[in-house]
Coordinates of C-alpha atoms in Angstrom, one line a residue:
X1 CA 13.9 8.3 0.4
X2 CA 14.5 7.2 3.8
X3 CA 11.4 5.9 5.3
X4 CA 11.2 5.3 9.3
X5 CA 8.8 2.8 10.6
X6 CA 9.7 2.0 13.8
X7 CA 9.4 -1.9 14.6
X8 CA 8.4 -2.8 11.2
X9 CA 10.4 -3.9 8.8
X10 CA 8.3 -5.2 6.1
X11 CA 4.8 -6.2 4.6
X12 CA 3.3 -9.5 4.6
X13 CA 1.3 -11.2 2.9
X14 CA -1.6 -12.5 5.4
X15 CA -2.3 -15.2 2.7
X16 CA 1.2 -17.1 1.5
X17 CA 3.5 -15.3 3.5
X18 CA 5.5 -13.4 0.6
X19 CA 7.8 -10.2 1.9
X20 CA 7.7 -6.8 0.5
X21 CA 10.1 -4.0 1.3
X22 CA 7.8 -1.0 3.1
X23 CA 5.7 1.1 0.6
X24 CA 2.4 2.2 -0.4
X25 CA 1.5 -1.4 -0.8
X26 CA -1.6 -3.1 -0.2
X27 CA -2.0 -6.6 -2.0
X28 CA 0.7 -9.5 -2.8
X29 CA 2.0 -9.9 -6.3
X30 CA 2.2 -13.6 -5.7
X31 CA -1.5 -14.5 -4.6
X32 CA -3.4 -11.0 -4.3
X33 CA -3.8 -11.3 -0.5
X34 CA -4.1 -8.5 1.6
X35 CA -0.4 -7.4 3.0
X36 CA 0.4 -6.3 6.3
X37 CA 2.9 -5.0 8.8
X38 CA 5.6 -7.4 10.1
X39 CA 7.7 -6.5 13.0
X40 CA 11.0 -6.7 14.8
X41 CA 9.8 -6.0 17.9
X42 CA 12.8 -5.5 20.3
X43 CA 12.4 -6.2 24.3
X44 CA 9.0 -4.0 25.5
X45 CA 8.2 -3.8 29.3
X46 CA 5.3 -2.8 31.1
X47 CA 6.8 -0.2 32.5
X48 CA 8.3 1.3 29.3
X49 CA 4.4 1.5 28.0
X50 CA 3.8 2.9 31.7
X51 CA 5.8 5.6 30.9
X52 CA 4.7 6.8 28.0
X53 CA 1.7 9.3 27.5
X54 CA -1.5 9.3 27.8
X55 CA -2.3 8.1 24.0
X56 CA -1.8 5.7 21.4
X57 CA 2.0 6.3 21.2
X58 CA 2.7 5.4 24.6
X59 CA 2.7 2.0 22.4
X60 CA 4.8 3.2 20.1
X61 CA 7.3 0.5 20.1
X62 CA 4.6 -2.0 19.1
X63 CA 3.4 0.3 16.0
X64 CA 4.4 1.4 12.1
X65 CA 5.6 4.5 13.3
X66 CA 9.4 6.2 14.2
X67 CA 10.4 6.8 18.0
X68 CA 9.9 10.8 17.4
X69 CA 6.0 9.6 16.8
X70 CA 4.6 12.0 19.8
X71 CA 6.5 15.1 18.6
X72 CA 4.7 15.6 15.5
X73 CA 1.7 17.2 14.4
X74 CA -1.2 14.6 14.8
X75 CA -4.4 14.2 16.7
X76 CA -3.0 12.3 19.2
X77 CA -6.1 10.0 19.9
X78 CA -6.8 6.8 22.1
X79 CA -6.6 6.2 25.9
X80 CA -9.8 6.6 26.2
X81 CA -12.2 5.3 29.0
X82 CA -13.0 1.3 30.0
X83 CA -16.7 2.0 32.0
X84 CA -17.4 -0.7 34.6
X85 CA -20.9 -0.8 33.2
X86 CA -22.3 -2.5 36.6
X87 CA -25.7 -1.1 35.7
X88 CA -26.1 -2.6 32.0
X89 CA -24.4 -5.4 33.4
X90 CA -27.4 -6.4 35.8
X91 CA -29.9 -5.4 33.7
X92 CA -28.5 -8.1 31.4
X93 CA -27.8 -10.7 33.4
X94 CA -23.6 -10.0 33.1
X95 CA -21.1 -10.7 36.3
X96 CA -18.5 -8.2 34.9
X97 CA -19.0 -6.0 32.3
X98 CA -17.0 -3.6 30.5
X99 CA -17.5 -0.4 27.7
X100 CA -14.4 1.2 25.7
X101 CA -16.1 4.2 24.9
X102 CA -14.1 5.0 22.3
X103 CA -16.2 8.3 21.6
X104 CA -13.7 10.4 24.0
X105 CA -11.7 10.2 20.7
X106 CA -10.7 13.8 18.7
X107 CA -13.3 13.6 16.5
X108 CA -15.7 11.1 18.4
X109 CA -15.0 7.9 16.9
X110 CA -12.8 5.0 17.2
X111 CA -11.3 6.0 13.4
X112 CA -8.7 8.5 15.2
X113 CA -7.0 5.7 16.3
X114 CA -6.6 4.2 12.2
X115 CA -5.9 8.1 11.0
X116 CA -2.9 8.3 13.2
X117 CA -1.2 5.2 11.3
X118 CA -1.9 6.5 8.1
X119 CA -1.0 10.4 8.7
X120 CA 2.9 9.2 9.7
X121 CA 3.0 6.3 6.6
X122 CA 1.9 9.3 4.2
X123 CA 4.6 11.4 5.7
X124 CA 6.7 8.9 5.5
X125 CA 6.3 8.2 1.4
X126 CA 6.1 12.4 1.0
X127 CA 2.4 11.9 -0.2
X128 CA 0.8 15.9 0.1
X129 CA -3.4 14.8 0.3
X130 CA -4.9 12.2 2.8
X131 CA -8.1 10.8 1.3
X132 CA -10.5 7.9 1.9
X133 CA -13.7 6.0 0.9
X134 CA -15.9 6.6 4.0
X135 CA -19.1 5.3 5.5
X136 CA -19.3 8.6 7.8
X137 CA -16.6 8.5 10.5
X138 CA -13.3 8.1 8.6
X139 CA -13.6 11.1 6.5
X140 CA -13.7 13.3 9.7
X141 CA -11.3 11.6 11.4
X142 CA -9.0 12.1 7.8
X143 CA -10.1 15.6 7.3
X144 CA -9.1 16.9 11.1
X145 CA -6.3 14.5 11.0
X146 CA -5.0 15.9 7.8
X147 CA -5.2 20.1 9.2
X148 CA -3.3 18.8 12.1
X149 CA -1.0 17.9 10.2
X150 CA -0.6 20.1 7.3
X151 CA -2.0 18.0 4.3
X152 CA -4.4 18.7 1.7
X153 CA -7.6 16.3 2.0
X154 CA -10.0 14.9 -0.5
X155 CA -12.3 12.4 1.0
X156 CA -15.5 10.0 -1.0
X157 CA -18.2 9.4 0.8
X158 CA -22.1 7.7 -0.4
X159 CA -24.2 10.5 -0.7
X160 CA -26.4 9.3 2.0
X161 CA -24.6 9.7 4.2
X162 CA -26.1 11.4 7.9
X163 CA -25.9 15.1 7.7
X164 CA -24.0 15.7 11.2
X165 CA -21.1 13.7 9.9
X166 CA -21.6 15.2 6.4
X167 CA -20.9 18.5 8.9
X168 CA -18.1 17.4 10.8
X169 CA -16.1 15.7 7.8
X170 CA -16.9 19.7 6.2
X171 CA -15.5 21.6 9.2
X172 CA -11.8 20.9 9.4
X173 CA -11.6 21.7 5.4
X174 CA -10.5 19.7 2.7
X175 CA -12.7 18.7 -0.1
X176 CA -15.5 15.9 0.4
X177 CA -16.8 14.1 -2.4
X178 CA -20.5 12.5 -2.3
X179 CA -20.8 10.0 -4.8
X180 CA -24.2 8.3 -5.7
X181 CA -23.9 4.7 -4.9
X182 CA -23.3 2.4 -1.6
X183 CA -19.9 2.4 0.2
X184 CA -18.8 -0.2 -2.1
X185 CA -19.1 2.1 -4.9
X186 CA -17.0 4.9 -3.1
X187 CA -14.4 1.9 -2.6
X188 CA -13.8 1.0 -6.1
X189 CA -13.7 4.4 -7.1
X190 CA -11.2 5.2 -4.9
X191 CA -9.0 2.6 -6.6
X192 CA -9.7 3.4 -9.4
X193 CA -8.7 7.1 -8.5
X194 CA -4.8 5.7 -7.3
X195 CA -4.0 4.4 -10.5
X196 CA -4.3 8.0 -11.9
X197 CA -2.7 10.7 -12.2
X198 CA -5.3 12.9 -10.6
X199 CA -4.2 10.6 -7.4
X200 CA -0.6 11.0 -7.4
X201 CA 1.1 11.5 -4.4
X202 CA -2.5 10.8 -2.4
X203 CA -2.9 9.0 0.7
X204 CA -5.5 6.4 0.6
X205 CA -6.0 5.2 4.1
X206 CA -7.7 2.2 3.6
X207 CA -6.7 1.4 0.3
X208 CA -2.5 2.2 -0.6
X209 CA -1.9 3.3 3.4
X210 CA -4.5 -0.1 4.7
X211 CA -1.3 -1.8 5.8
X212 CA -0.5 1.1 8.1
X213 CA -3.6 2.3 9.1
X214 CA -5.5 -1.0 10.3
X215 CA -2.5 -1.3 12.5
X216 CA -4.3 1.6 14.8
X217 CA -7.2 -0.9 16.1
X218 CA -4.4 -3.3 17.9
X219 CA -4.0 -0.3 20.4
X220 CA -7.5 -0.7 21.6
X221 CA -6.3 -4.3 22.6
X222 CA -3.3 -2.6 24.3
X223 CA -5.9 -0.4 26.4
X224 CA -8.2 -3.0 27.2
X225 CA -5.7 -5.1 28.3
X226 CA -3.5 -2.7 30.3
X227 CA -6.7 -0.9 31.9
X228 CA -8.0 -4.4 33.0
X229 CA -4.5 -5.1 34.9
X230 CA -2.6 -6.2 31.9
X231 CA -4.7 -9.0 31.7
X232 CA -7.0 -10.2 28.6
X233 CA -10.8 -10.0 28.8
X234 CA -12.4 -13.4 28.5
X235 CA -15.1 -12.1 25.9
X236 CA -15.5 -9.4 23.6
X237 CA -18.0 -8.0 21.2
X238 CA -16.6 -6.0 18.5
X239 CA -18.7 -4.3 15.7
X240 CA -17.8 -5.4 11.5
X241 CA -17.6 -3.1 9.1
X242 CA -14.6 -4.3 6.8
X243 CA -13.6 -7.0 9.7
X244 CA -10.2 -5.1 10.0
X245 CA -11.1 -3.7 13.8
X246 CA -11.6 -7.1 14.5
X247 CA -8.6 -9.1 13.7
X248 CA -6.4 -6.5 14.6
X249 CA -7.5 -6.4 18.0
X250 CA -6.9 -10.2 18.2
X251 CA -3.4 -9.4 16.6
X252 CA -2.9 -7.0 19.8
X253 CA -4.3 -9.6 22.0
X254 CA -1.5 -12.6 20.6
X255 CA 1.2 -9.5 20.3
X256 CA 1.0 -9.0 23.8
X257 CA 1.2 -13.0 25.1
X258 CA 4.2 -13.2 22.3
X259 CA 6.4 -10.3 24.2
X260 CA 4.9 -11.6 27.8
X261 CA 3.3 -8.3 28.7
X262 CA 0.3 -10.7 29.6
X263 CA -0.9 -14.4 30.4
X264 CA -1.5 -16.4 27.8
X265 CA -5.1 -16.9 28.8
X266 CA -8.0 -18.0 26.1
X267 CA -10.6 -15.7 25.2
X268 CA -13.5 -15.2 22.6
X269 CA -14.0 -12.8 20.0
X270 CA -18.0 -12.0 19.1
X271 CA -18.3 -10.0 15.7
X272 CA -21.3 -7.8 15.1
X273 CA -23.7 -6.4 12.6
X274 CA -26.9 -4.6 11.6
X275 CA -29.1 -7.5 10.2
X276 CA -29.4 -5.0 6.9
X277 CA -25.7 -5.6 6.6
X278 CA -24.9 -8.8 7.6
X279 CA -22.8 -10.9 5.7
X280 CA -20.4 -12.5 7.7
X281 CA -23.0 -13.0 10.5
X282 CA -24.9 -14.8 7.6
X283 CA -21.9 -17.1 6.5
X284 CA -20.7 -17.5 10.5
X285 CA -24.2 -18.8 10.6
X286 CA -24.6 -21.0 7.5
X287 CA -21.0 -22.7 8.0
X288 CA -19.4 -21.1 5.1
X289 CA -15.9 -19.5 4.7
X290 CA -16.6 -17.6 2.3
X291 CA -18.5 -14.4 2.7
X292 CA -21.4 -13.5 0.0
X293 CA -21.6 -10.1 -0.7
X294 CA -24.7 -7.6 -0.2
X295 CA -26.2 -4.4 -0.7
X296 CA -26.6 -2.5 3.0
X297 CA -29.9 -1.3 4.1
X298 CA -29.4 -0.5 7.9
X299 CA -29.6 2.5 10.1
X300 CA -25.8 1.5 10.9
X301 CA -24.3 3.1 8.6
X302 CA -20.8 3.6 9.9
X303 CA -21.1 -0.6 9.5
X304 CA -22.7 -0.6 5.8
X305 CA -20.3 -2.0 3.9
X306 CA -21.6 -5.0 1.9
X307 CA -18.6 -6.6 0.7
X308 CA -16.3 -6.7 3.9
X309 CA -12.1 -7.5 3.2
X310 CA -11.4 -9.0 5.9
X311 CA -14.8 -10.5 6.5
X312 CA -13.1 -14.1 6.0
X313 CA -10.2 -13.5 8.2
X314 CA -13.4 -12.6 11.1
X315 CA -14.8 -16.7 10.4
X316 CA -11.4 -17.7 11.3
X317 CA -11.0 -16.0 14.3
X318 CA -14.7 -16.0 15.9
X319 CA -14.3 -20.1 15.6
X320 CA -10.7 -20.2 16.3
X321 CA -10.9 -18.5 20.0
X322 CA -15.1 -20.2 20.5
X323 CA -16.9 -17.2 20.0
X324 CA -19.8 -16.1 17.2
X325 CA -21.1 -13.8 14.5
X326 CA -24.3 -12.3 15.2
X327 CA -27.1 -9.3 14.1
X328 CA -29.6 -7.3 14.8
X329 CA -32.3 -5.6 13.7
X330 CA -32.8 -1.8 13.1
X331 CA -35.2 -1.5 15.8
X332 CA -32.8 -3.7 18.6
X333 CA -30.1 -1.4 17.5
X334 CA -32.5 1.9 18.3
X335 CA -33.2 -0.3 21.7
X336 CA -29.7 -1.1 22.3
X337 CA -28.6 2.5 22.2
X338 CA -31.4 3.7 25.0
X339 CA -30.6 0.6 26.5
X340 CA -26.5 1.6 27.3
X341 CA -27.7 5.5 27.7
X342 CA -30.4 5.0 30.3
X343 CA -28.1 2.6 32.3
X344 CA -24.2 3.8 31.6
X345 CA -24.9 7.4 30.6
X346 CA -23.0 6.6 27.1
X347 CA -24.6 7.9 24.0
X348 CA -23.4 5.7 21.7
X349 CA -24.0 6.2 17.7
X350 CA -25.7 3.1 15.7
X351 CA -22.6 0.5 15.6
X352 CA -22.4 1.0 19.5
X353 CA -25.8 0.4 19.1
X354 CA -24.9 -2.9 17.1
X355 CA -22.8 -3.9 19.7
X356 CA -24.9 -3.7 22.9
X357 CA -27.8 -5.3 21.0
X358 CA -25.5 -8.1 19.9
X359 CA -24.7 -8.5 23.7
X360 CA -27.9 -8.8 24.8
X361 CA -28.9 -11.5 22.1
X362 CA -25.9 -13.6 22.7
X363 CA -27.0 -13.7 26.3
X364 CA -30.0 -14.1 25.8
X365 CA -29.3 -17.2 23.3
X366 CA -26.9 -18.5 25.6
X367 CA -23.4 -17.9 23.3
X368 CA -22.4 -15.6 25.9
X369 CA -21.2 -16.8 29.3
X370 CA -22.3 -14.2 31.7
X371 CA -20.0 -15.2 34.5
X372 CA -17.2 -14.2 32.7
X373 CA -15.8 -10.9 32.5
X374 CA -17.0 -9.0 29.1
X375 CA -15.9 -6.2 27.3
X376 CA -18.4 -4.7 24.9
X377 CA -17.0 -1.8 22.3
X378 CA -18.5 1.7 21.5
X379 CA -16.8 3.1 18.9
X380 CA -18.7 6.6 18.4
X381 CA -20.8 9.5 19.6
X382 CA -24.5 9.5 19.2
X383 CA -24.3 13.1 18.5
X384 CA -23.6 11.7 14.9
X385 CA -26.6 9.6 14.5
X386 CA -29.0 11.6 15.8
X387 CA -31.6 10.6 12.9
X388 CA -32.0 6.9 15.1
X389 CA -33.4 8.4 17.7
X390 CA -35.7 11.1 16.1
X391 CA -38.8 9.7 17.7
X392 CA -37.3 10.7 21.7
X393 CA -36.4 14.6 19.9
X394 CA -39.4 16.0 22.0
X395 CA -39.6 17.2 25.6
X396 CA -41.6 14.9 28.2
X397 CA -44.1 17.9 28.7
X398 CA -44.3 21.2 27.5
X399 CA -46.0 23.0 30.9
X400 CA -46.1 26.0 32.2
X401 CA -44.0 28.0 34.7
X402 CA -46.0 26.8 38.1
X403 CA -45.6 24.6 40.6
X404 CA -49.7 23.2 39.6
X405 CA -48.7 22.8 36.0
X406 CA -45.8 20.4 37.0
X407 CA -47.6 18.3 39.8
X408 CA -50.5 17.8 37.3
X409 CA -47.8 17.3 34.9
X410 CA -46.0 14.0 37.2

């Protein structure tokens, strides 16, 4: 089988360092660490991204995937918006603030981006059905991503899940599989389901494709950067589910000072969680390296995921480049999302909600510089979350159809 992966040339072991030819490959043989893409990258210009379209493959030469990338069947995702959020900027104090509202997304969500990755690797090793574990977003991202490209798709999911992304992962087809548990519990099962041969020939995007697929979240440090000037941000807030978002976007960030495609200036990564689901914020905050596992009870449920992979690899790199972990609460979340929606006009879902209330507390506890210039993420639509803000599901007044009515009325 001849298998075309652009720039990279093999996985590697994040922990020892140990090579492995390309495959559906996930953790070393040596020292169980978790393996990722390693590249060749040959010369890369700004002008050669420039040129490219309007979407994640106009990175293409930084990426897991062949040159012929744009010509296939796939959801094409990414480029979406950087808001100069001058509004929620002064109502928090902030010089220069910035959202990637990653919402404009196919299916609403920053998980597009991940799919992408993992719909060419899956062509790539001839697998027929994409699947998943999924804490809401990733199974419609998987299922739309996998019609696009004419795949079956079976994708696991907690049975809790919120109905409007119950809905959307439904739509595009497929089969989706509820299972009575936490995300965890989808997670294992899912391996479990690989080692079978009910799995054969599957896709697993985050389990025997994760090498692949994480690979997605570096191009929203490629669109930060380029939108800002081709320059990095000095501070960022990113939300943690399983950490990977996060340490692939600093990957992007040190990617694009190794090819000089931008100045090697510092900069400091924030992580952020739902104080139900917290535990890297918890181990950030108790000095620890090592990341105690717990069961989620948050409104965030896109970020429920108790026992996060690469929460270690997040302690590295919020102390490495001077940043922090933090939470918040349900109810600062709720805040947080009225808070970016009454200033920015972005309805962001619970984890943007994370995000923005994470923002505010760092300021507010000082962590954050607000003289320098901030990029916050949103990373879905709050069309999918709807249950968080069921209290504001009611008209102002209910008055009627005269001109008395409504000045008695305001």
């Amino acid at each position: 089988m001849s298998l075309d992966f652009g720039p990279a040339v093999a996985l590697s072991c994040r922990e020892c360092g140990t090579r492995y030819p390309l495959g559906p490959s996930f953790a070393c043989l040596e020292c169980f660490g978790p393996l990722e893409a390693a590249y060749d990258f040959g010369q890369v210009t700004r002008a050669d991204i420039e040129s490219g379209p309007a979407n994640i493959w106009r990175y293409r030469s930084l990426l897991p995937v062949p040159v012929d990338v744009a010509s296939k069947p796939n959801m094409n995702p990414g480029w979406t918006k950087l808001v100069k959020a001058g509004n929620l900027g002064r109502a928090l104090g902030i010089k220069s603030l910035y959202v990637k509202d990653d919402s404009g997304n196919p299916t609403h969500s920053f998980k597009d981006r991940v799919v992408a990755m993992a719909v060419e690797a899956a062509r790539n090793f001839g697998f027929h059905t994409l699947s998943c574990s999924s804490t809401g977003n990733l199974a419609g991202a998987v299922t739309a991503a996998a019609a696009r490209a004419g795949l079956d798709a079976c994708v696991f999911i907690p049975a809790n899940l919120e109905a409007a992304k119950i809905a959307m992962a439904r739509v595009f087809g497929g089969k989706l599989i509820a299972i009575e548990g936490t995300y965890d519990d989808v997670n294992r099962f899912c391996s479990e389901l690989i080692g079978d041969p009910l799995g054969d020939k599957w896709g697993f995007t985050n389990i025997n494709l994760r090498p692949y697929y994480a690979e997605g979240s570096k191009t929203l440090a490629y669109e930060i950067a380029e939108q800002l000037g081709w320059r990095l941000p000095e501070q960022i807030i990113i939300p943690i589910a399983s950490g990977s978002q996060l340490t692939k976007i600093d990957k992007g960030f040190k990617e694009l000072v190794k090819l000089g495609l931008v100045e090697d200036t510092p900069y400091k990564i924030f992580g952020a969680q739902a104080a139900g689901c917290s535990p890297v914020s918890s181990a950030y905050k108790a000095g620890h390296d090592v990341v105690q596992p717990v069961k989620p009870n948050t409104i965030a449920k896109s970020l429920a995921i108790g026992n996060p992979a690469d929460g270690p690899y997040v302690l590295d790199i919020a102390r490495r480049t001077g940043g922090a972990v933090e939470d918040v609460t349900d109810a600062e979340i709720v805040a947080a999302i009225k808070l970016l929606a009454s200033n920015e006009g972005i309805f962001a879902e619970t984890a943007g909600g994370v995000t923005v209330g994470v923002l505010k507390k760092l300021t507010e506890n000082g962590l954050l510089d607000p003289e320098a210039e901030t990029v916050v993420l949103n990373t879905g639509d709050g069309l999918k979350t709807l249950d968080a803000i069921s209290d504001d599901a009611a008209p102002t007044a209910v008055i009627r159809p005269s001109l008395d009515a409504f000045r008695a009325t305001v």
